[in-house]
Coordinates of C-alpha atoms in Angstrom, one line a residue:
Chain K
X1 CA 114.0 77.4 300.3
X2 CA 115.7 74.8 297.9
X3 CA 119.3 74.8 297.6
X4 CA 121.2 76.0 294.4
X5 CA 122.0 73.2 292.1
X6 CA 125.8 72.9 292.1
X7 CA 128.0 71.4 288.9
X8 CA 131.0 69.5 289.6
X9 CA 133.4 69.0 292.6
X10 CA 132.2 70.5 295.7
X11 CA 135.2 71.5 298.0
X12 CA 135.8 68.8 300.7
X13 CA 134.4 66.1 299.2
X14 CA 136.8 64.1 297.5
X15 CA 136.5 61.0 295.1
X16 CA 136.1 58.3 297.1
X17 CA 134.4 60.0 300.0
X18 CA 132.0 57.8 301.8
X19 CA 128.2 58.9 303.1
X20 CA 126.4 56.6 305.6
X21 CA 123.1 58.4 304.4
X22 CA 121.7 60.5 302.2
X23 CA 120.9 63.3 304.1
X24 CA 124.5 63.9 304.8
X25 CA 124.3 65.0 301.0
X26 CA 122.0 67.5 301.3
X27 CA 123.5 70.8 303.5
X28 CA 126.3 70.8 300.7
X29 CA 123.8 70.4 297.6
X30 CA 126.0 67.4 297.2
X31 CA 122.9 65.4 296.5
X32 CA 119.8 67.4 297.5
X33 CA 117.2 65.4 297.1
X34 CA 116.7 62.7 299.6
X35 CA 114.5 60.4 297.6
X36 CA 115.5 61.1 293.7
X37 CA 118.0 59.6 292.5
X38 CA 118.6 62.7 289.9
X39 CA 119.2 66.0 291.5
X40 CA 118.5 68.1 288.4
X41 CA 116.3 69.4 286.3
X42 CA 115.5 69.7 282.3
X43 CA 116.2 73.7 282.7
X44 CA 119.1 73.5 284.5
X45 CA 120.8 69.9 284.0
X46 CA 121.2 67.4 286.5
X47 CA 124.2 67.6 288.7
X48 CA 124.6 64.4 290.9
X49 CA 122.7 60.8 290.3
X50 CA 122.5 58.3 292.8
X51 CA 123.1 54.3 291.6
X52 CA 120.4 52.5 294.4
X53 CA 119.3 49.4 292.4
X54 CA 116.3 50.8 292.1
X55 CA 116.3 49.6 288.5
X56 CA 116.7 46.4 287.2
X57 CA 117.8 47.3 284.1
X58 CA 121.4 49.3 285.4
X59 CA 124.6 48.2 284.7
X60 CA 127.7 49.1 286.3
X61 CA 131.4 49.0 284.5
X62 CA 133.0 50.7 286.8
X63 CA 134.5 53.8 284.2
X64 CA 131.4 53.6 282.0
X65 CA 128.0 53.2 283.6
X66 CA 124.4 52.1 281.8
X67 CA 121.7 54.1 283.9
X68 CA 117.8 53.7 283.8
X69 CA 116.4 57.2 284.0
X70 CA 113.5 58.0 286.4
X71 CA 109.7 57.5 286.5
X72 CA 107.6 54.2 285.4
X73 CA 108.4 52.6 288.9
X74 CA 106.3 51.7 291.9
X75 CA 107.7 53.6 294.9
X76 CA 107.0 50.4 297.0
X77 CA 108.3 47.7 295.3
X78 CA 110.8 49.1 292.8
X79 CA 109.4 47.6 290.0
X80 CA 108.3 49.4 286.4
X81 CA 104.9 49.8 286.1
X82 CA 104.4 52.1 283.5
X83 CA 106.9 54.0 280.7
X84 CA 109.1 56.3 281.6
X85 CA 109.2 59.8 280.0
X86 CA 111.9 61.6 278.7
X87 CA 109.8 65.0 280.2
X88 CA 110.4 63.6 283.4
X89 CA 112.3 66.3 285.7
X90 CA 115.4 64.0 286.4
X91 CA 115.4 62.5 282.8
X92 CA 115.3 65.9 280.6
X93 CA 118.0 66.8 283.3
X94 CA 120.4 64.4 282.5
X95 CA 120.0 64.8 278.4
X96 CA 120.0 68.6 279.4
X97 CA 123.7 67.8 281.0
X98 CA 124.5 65.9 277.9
X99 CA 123.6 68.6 275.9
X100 CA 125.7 71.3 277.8
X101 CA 128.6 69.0 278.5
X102 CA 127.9 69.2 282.5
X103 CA 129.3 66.8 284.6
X104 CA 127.2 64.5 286.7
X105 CA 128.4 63.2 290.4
X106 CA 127.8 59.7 290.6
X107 CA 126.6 58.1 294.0
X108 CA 127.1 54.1 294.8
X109 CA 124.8 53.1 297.5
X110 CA 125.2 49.8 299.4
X111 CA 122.2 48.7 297.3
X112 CA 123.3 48.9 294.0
X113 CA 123.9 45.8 292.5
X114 CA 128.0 46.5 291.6
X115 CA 131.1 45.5 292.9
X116 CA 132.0 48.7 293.0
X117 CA 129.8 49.5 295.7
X118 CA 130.7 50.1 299.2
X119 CA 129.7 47.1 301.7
X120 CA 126.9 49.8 303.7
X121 CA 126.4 53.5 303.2
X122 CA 127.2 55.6 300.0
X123 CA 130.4 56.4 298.0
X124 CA 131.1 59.2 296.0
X125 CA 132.4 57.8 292.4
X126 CA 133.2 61.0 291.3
X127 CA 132.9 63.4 288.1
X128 CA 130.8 61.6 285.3
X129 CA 130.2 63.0 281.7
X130 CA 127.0 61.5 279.9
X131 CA 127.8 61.0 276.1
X132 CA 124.4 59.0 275.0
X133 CA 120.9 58.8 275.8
X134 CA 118.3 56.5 274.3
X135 CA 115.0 54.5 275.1
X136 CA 114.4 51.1 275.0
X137 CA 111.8 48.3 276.6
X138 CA 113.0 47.4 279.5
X139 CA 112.8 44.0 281.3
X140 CA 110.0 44.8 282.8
X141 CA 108.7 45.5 279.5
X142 CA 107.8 49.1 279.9
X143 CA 109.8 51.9 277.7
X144 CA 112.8 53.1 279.6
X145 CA 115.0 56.2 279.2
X146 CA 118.6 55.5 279.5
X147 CA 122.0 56.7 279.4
X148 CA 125.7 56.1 279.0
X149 CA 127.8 58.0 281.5
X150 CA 131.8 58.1 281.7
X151 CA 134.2 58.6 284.5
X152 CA 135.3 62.3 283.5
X153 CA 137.1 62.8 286.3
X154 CA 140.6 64.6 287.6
X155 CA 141.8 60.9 289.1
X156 CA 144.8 60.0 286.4
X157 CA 145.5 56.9 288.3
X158 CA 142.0 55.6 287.3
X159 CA 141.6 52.9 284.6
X160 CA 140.4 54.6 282.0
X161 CA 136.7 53.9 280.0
X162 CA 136.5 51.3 277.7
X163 CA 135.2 53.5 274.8
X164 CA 134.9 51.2 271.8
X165 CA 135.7 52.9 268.2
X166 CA 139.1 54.5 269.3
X167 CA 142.1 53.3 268.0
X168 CA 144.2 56.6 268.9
X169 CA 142.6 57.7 271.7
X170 CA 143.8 61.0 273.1
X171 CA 143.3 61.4 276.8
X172 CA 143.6 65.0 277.6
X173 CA 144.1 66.6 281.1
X174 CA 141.4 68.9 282.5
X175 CA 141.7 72.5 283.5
X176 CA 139.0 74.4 285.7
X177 CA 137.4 76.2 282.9
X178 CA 136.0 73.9 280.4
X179 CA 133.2 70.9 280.3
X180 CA 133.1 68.2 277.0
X181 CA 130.2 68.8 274.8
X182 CA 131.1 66.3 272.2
X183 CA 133.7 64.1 271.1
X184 CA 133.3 62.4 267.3
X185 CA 135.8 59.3 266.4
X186 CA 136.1 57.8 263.3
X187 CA 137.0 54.3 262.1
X188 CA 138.8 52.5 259.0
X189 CA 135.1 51.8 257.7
X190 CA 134.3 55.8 258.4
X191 CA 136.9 56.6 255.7
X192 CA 135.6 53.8 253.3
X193 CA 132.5 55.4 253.6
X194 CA 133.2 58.8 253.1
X195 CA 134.8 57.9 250.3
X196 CA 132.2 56.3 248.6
X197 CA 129.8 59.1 248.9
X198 CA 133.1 61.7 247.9
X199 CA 132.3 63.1 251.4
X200 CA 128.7 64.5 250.6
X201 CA 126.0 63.8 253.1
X202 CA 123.5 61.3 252.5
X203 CA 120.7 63.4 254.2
X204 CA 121.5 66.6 252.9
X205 CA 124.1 66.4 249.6
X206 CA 126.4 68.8 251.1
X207 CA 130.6 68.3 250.9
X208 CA 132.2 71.0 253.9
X209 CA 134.8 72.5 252.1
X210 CA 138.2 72.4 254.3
X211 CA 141.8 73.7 253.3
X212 CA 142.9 70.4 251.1
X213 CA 139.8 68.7 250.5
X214 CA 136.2 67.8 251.7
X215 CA 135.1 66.7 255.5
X216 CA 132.6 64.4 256.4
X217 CA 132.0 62.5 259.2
X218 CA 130.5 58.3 259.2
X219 CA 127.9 58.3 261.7
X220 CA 126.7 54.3 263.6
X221 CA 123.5 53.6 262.6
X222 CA 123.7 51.2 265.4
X223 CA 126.3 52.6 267.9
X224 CA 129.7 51.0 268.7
X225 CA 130.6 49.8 272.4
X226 CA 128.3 48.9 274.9
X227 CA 126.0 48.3 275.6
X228 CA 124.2 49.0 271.7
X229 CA 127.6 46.8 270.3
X230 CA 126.5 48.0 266.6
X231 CA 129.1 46.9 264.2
X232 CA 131.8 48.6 262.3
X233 CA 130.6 47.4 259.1
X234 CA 129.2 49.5 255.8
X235 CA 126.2 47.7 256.6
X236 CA 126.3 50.0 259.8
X237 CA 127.4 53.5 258.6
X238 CA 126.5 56.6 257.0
X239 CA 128.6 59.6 255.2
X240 CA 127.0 62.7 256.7
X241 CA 127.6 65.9 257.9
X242 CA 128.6 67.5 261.2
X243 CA 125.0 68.6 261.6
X244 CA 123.2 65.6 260.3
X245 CA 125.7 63.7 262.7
X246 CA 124.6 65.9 265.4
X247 CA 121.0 65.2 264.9
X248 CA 121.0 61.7 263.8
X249 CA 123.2 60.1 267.2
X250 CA 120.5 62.5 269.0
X251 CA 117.6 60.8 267.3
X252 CA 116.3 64.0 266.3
X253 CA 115.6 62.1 262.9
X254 CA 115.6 58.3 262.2
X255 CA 115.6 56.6 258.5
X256 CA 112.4 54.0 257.6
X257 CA 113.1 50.5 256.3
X258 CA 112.1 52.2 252.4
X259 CA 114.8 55.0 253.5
X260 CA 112.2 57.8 254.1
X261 CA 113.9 59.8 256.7
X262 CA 111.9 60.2 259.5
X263 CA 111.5 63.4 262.1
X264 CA 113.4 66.4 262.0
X265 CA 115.0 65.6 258.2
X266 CA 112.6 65.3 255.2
X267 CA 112.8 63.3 252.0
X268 CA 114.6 59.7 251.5
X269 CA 118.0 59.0 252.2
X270 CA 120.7 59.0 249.6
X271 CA 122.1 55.2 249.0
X272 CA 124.5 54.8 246.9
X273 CA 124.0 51.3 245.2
X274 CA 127.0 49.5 246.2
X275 CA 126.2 50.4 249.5
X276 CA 123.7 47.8 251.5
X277 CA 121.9 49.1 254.8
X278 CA 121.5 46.5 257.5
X279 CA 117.8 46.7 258.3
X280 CA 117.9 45.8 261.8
X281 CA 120.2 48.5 262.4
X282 CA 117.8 51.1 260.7
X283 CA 115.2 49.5 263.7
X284 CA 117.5 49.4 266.3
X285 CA 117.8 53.3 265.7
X286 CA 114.4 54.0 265.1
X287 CA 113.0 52.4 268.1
X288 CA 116.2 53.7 270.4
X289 CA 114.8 56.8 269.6
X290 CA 111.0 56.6 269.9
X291 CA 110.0 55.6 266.1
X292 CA 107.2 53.4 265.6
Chain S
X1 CA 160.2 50.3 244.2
X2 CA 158.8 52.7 246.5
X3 CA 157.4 50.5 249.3
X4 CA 153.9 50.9 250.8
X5 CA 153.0 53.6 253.3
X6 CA 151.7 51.7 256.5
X7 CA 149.8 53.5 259.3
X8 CA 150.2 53.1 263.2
X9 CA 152.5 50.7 264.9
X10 CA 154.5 48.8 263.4
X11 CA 155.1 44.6 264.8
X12 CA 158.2 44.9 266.5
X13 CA 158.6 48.3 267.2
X14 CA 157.7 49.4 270.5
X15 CA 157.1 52.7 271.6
X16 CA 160.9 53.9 272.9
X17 CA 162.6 51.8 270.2
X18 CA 166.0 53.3 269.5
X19 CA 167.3 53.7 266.2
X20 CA 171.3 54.2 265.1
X21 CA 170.1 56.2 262.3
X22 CA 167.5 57.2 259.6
X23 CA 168.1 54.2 257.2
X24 CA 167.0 51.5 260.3
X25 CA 163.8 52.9 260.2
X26 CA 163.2 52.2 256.5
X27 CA 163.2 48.4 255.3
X28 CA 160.1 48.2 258.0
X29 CA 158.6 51.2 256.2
X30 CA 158.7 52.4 259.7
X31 CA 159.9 56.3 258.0
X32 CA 160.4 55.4 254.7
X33 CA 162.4 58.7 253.2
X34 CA 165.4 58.9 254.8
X35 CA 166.1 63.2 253.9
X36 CA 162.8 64.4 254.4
X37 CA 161.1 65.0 258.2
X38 CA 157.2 63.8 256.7
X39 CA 156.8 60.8 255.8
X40 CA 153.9 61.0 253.5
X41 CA 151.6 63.0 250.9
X42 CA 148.0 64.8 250.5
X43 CA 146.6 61.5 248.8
X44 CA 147.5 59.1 251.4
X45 CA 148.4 61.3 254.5
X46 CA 151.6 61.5 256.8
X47 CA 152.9 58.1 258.4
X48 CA 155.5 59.1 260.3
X49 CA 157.5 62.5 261.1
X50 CA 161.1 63.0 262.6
X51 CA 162.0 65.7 265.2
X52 CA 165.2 66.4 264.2
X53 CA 165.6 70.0 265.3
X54 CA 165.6 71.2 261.3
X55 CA 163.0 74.0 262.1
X56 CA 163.9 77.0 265.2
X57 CA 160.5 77.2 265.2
X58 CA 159.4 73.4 266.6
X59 CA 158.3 73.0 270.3
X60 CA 158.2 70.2 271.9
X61 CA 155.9 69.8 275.1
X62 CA 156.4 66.2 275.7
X63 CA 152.4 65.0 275.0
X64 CA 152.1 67.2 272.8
X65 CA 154.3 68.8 269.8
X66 CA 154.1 71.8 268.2
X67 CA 155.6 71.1 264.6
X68 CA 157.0 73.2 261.5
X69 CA 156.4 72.0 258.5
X70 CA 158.5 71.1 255.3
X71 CA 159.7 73.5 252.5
X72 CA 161.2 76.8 252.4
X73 CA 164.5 76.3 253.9
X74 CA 167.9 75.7 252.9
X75 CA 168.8 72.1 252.7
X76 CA 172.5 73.1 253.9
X77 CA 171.7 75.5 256.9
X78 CA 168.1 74.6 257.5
X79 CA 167.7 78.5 257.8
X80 CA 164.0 79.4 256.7
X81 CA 164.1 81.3 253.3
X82 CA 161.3 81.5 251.8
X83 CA 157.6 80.6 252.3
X84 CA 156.3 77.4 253.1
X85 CA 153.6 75.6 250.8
X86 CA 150.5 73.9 252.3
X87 CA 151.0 72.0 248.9
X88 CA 154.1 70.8 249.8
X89 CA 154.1 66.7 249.7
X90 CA 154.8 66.5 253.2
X91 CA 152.4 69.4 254.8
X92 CA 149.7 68.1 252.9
X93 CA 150.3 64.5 254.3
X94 CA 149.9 66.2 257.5
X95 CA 146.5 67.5 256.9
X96 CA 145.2 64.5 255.4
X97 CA 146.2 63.2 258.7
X98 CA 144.3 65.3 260.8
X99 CA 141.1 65.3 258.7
X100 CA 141.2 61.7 258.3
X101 CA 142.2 60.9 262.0
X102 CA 145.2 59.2 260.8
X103 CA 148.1 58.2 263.3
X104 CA 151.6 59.7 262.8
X105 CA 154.7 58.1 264.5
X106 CA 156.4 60.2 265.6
X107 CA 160.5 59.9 266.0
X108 CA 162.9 62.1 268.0
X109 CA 166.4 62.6 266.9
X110 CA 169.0 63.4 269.4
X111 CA 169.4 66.7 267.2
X112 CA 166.2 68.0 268.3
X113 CA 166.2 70.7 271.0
X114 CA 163.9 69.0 273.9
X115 CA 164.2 67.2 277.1
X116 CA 162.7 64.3 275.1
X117 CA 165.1 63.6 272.3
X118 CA 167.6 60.5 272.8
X119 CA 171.1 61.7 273.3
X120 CA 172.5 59.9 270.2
X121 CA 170.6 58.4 267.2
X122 CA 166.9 58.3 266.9
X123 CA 163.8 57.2 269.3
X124 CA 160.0 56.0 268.8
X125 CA 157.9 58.3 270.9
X126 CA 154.7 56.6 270.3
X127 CA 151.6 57.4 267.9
X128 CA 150.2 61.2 267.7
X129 CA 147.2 62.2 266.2
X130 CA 147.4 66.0 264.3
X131 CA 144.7 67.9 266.0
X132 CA 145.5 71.7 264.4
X133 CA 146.9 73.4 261.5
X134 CA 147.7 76.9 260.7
X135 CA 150.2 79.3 259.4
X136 CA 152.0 81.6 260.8
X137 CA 155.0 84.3 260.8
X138 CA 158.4 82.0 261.9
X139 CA 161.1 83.6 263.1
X140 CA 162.8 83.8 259.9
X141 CA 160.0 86.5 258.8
X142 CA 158.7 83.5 256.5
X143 CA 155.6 82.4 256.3
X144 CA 155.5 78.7 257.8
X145 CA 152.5 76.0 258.3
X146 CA 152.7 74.4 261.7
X147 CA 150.8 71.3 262.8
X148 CA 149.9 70.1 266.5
X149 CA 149.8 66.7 267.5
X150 CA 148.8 65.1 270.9
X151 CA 150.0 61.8 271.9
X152 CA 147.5 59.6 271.0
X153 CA 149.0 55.9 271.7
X154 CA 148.8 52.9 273.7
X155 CA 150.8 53.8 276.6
X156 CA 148.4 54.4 279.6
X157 CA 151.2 54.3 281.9
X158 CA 152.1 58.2 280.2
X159 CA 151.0 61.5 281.6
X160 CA 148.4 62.5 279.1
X161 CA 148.9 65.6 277.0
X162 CA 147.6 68.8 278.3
X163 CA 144.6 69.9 276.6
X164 CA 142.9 73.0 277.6
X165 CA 139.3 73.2 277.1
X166 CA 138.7 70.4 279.0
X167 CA 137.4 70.4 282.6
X168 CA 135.7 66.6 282.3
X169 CA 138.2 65.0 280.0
X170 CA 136.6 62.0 278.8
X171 CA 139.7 59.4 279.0
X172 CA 139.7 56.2 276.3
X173 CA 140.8 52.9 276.1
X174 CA 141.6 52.3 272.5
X175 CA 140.8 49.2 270.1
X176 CA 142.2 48.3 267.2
X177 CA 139.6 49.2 264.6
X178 CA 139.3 53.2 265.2
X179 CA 140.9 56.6 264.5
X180 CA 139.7 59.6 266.1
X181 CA 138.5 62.3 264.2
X182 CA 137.7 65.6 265.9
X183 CA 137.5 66.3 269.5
X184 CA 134.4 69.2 270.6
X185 CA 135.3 70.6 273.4
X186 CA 132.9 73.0 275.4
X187 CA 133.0 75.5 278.0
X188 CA 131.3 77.5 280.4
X189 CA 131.2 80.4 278.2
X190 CA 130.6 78.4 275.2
X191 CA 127.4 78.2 276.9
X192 CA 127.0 81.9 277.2
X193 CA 127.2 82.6 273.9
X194 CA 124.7 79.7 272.8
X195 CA 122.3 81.6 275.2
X196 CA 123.0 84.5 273.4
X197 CA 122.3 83.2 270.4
X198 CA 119.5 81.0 271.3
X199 CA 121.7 78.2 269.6
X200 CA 121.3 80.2 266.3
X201 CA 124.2 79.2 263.8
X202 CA 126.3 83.3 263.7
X203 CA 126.7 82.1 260.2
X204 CA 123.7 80.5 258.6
X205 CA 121.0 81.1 261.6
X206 CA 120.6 77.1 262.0
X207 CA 119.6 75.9 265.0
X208 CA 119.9 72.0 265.2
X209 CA 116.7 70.6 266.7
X210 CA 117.0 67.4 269.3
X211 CA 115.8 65.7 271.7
X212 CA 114.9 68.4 274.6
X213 CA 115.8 72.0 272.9
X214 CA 118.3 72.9 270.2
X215 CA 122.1 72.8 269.8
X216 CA 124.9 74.5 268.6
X217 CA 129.3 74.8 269.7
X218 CA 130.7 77.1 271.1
X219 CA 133.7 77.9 268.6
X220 CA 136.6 79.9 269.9
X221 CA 138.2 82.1 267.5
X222 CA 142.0 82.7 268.9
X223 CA 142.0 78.7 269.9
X224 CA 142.5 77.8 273.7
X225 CA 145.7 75.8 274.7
X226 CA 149.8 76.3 273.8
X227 CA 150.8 77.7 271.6
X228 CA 147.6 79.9 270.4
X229 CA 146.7 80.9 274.0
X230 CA 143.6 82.6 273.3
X231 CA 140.7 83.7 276.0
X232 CA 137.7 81.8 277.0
X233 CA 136.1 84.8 276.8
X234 CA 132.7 86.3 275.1
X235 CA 135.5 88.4 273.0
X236 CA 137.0 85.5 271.9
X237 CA 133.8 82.9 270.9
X238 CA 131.4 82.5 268.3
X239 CA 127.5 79.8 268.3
X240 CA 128.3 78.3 265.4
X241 CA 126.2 75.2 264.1
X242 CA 129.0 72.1 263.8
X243 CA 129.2 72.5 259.8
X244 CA 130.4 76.0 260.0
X245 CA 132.3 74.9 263.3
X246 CA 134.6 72.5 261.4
X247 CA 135.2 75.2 258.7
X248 CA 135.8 78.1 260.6
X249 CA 138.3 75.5 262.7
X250 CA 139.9 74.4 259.6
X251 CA 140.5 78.0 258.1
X252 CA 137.8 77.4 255.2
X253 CA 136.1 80.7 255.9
X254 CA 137.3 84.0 257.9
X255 CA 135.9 86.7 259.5
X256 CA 137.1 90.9 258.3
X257 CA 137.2 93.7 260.9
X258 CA 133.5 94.7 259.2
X259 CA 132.0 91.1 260.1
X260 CA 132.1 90.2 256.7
X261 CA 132.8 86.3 255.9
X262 CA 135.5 85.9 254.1
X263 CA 136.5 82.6 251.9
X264 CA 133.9 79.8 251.8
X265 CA 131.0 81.4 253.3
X266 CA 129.3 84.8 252.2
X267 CA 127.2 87.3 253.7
X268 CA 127.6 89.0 257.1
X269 CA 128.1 87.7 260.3
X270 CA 125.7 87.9 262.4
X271 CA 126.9 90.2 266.0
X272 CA 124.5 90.7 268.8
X273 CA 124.5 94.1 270.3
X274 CA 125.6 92.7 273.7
X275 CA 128.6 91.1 271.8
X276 CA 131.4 92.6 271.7
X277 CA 134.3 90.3 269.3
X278 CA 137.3 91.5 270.3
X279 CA 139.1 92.4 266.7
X280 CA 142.8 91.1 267.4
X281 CA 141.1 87.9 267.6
X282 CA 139.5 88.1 264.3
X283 CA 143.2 89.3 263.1
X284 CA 144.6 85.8 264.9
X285 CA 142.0 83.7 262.4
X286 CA 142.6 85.2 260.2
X287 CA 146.5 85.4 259.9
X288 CA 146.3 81.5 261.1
X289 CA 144.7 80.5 257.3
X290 CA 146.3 82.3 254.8
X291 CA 143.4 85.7 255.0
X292 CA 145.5 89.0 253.9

């Protein structure tokens, strides 16, 4: 009988704690399954990833950490041989722990290709939040899903993630109770934007009301910070609304090169005239999100 | 000539700078009015505040400040006596601060009542960002607004503020093009109530569509955290979609003891049988934006 998926810290295994193999994982549900490198599921979330250098396409910041989702690859050899799916059990369980705010244990084998990975065996990372997920070609050339995760963790003495498009960052202790869902910043060219549009959305037209004014957020066409390193530039923003936000960093809708919206929104995007939209960023959105 | 208002730091003043007095701080437009504790005003927000112990009602919780607005007392005692104005100059600086993620320096006078303040004269305690605003019954039986801020600066050498609601506190390095905006903070029964709801908007019924399902916030209506100190409980939250999350966080609509919406959203709210809203809470929102 399977073992209960487990979020979070699991009592005496501490940050740093090293594994010599995987099936020392498994009695705790640390990592239960022996040759995945997601434990999770798209019902449930995922709950612990393991960083093998089984994909070529990983990268490895230390804090923030690029990772290939599952699927596509030949078991032998490693390599991708087809396109991964985002209904793949391991991938829909790590958007499904983006979604929920869950945090994700992160696993360095030996193998993975960091210097942050222990010399032989496996090291527990710890508590990792993922914040994006998107697709891409891969070098292989095959579609690949993929995600940003960041240390979340309780370890204050840690360097901190390099999270591009914060100027005032507020770091925040953690109690026991709560998990992130979402966390929106805004930048000097947000404002400009915002005001330009008088804080209505360009999808939808609607200004929220708020006690001395009007609230909108700017949403990166093409995201800040790595690895996307979209630009802080009008070229590169939109004035829209918490829920348009929501769905447009999701990809739940995407904008055509003639500014018909595309997806889950209908009708053409609002552009104001003084306001010129880089078309590779409109691309680099569409096809980060599965728009042909 | 009034000089120009200048967020964030300021070349040459370093977090800890100690001041003599008030009139330093102004040639540098580093706190520019040299009576008044805001620095600021609702068209261009609030640069800079002083802690100067003018208000009974201030705490001071080292990361993170709990902070009385201006108006309503009496400029000899400093006794409260009569309302405060979210239309006063310096309170509406304040909120233009928090909805447009500005930084606010804030300055502690050795007058101030805290472990933090300077013994004599005046000292930099680094950039905060204004994450709350409400009113409330002071001590003085008036009516005051109160503001909270969270350190939000460079130091990374400073315990960071205590934030409730967060289990997997995503920690940032900052750069010098962003401000934050709005944090979203989730929680284990924030995920309850989605369930509940099936990510249904209790307002407007939306449920925002991405990638793998649907999504919605889990909005708590006493907040979390000093000095509100409300439950994470299914008494105490609402599924809201993240437009109506932002208003209902910012006061622009209420809820009465019936479940009708009160201020800038009509109709009903929608309750599930299996819900029970505890109505003290609803009272707390309620009292917290001006709702009678």
């Amino acid at each position: 009988m399977p073992r209960q998926i487990i979020f979070g810290e699991i009592p005496g295994i501490e940050e740093g704690h090293w594994f010599q193999g995987r099936k020392e994982m498994m009695p705790t549900s640390f990592h239960r399954n022996w040759a995945a490198g997601i434990d999770g599921n798209g019902r449930e979330g995922a709950a612990a990833i393991v960083l093998s250098g089984g994909y070529e396409d990983d990268k490895d910041l230390g804090e923030e950490i690029i990772y290939t989702g599952a699927g596509g690859n030949d078991p032998t050899t490693g390599k991708q041989t087809e396109d991964q799916s985002w209904h793949n059990r391991g991938n829909a369980g790590l958007l499904k722990s983006m979604n929920e705010g869950l945090p994700v244990r992160v696993i360095r084998g030996s193998s993975h290709n960091s210097k942050f990975s222990p010399k032989i065996g496996y090291q527990y990372a710890g508590l990792f939040s993922v914040i994006d997920a998107w697709e891409e070609v891969g070098k292989s050339g095959y579609k690949i899903c993929r995600f940003k995760l960041v240390y979340s963790g309780d370890n204050e003495s840690r360097g901190s993630a390099e999270e591009i498009e914060l100027d005032h960052g507020i770091r925040a202790k953690k109690r026991q109770i709560g998990t992130i869902l979402r966390i929106i910043r805004d930048t000097k060219i947000a404002r400009d934007v915002k005001l330009l549009y008088n804080f209505k959305c360009q999808v939808c037209g609607t200004a929220i009301e708020i006690k001395n004014g009007l609230y909108a957020e700017g949403a990166h066409i093409r995201p800040l910070g790595e690895p996307h390193n979209g630009d802080d530039s009008l070229a590169n923003i939109l004035c829209l609304c918490p829920n348009h936000h929501v769905m447009f960093d999701r990809g739940s809708f995407s904008i055509a090169d003639d500014l018909q919206l595309l997806g889950k929104a209908a009708g053409t995007l609002h552009v104001d005239n003084k306001h010129k939209l880089d078309k590779s960023n409109l691309k680099y959105h569409r096809d980060s999100h599965g728009y042909d």
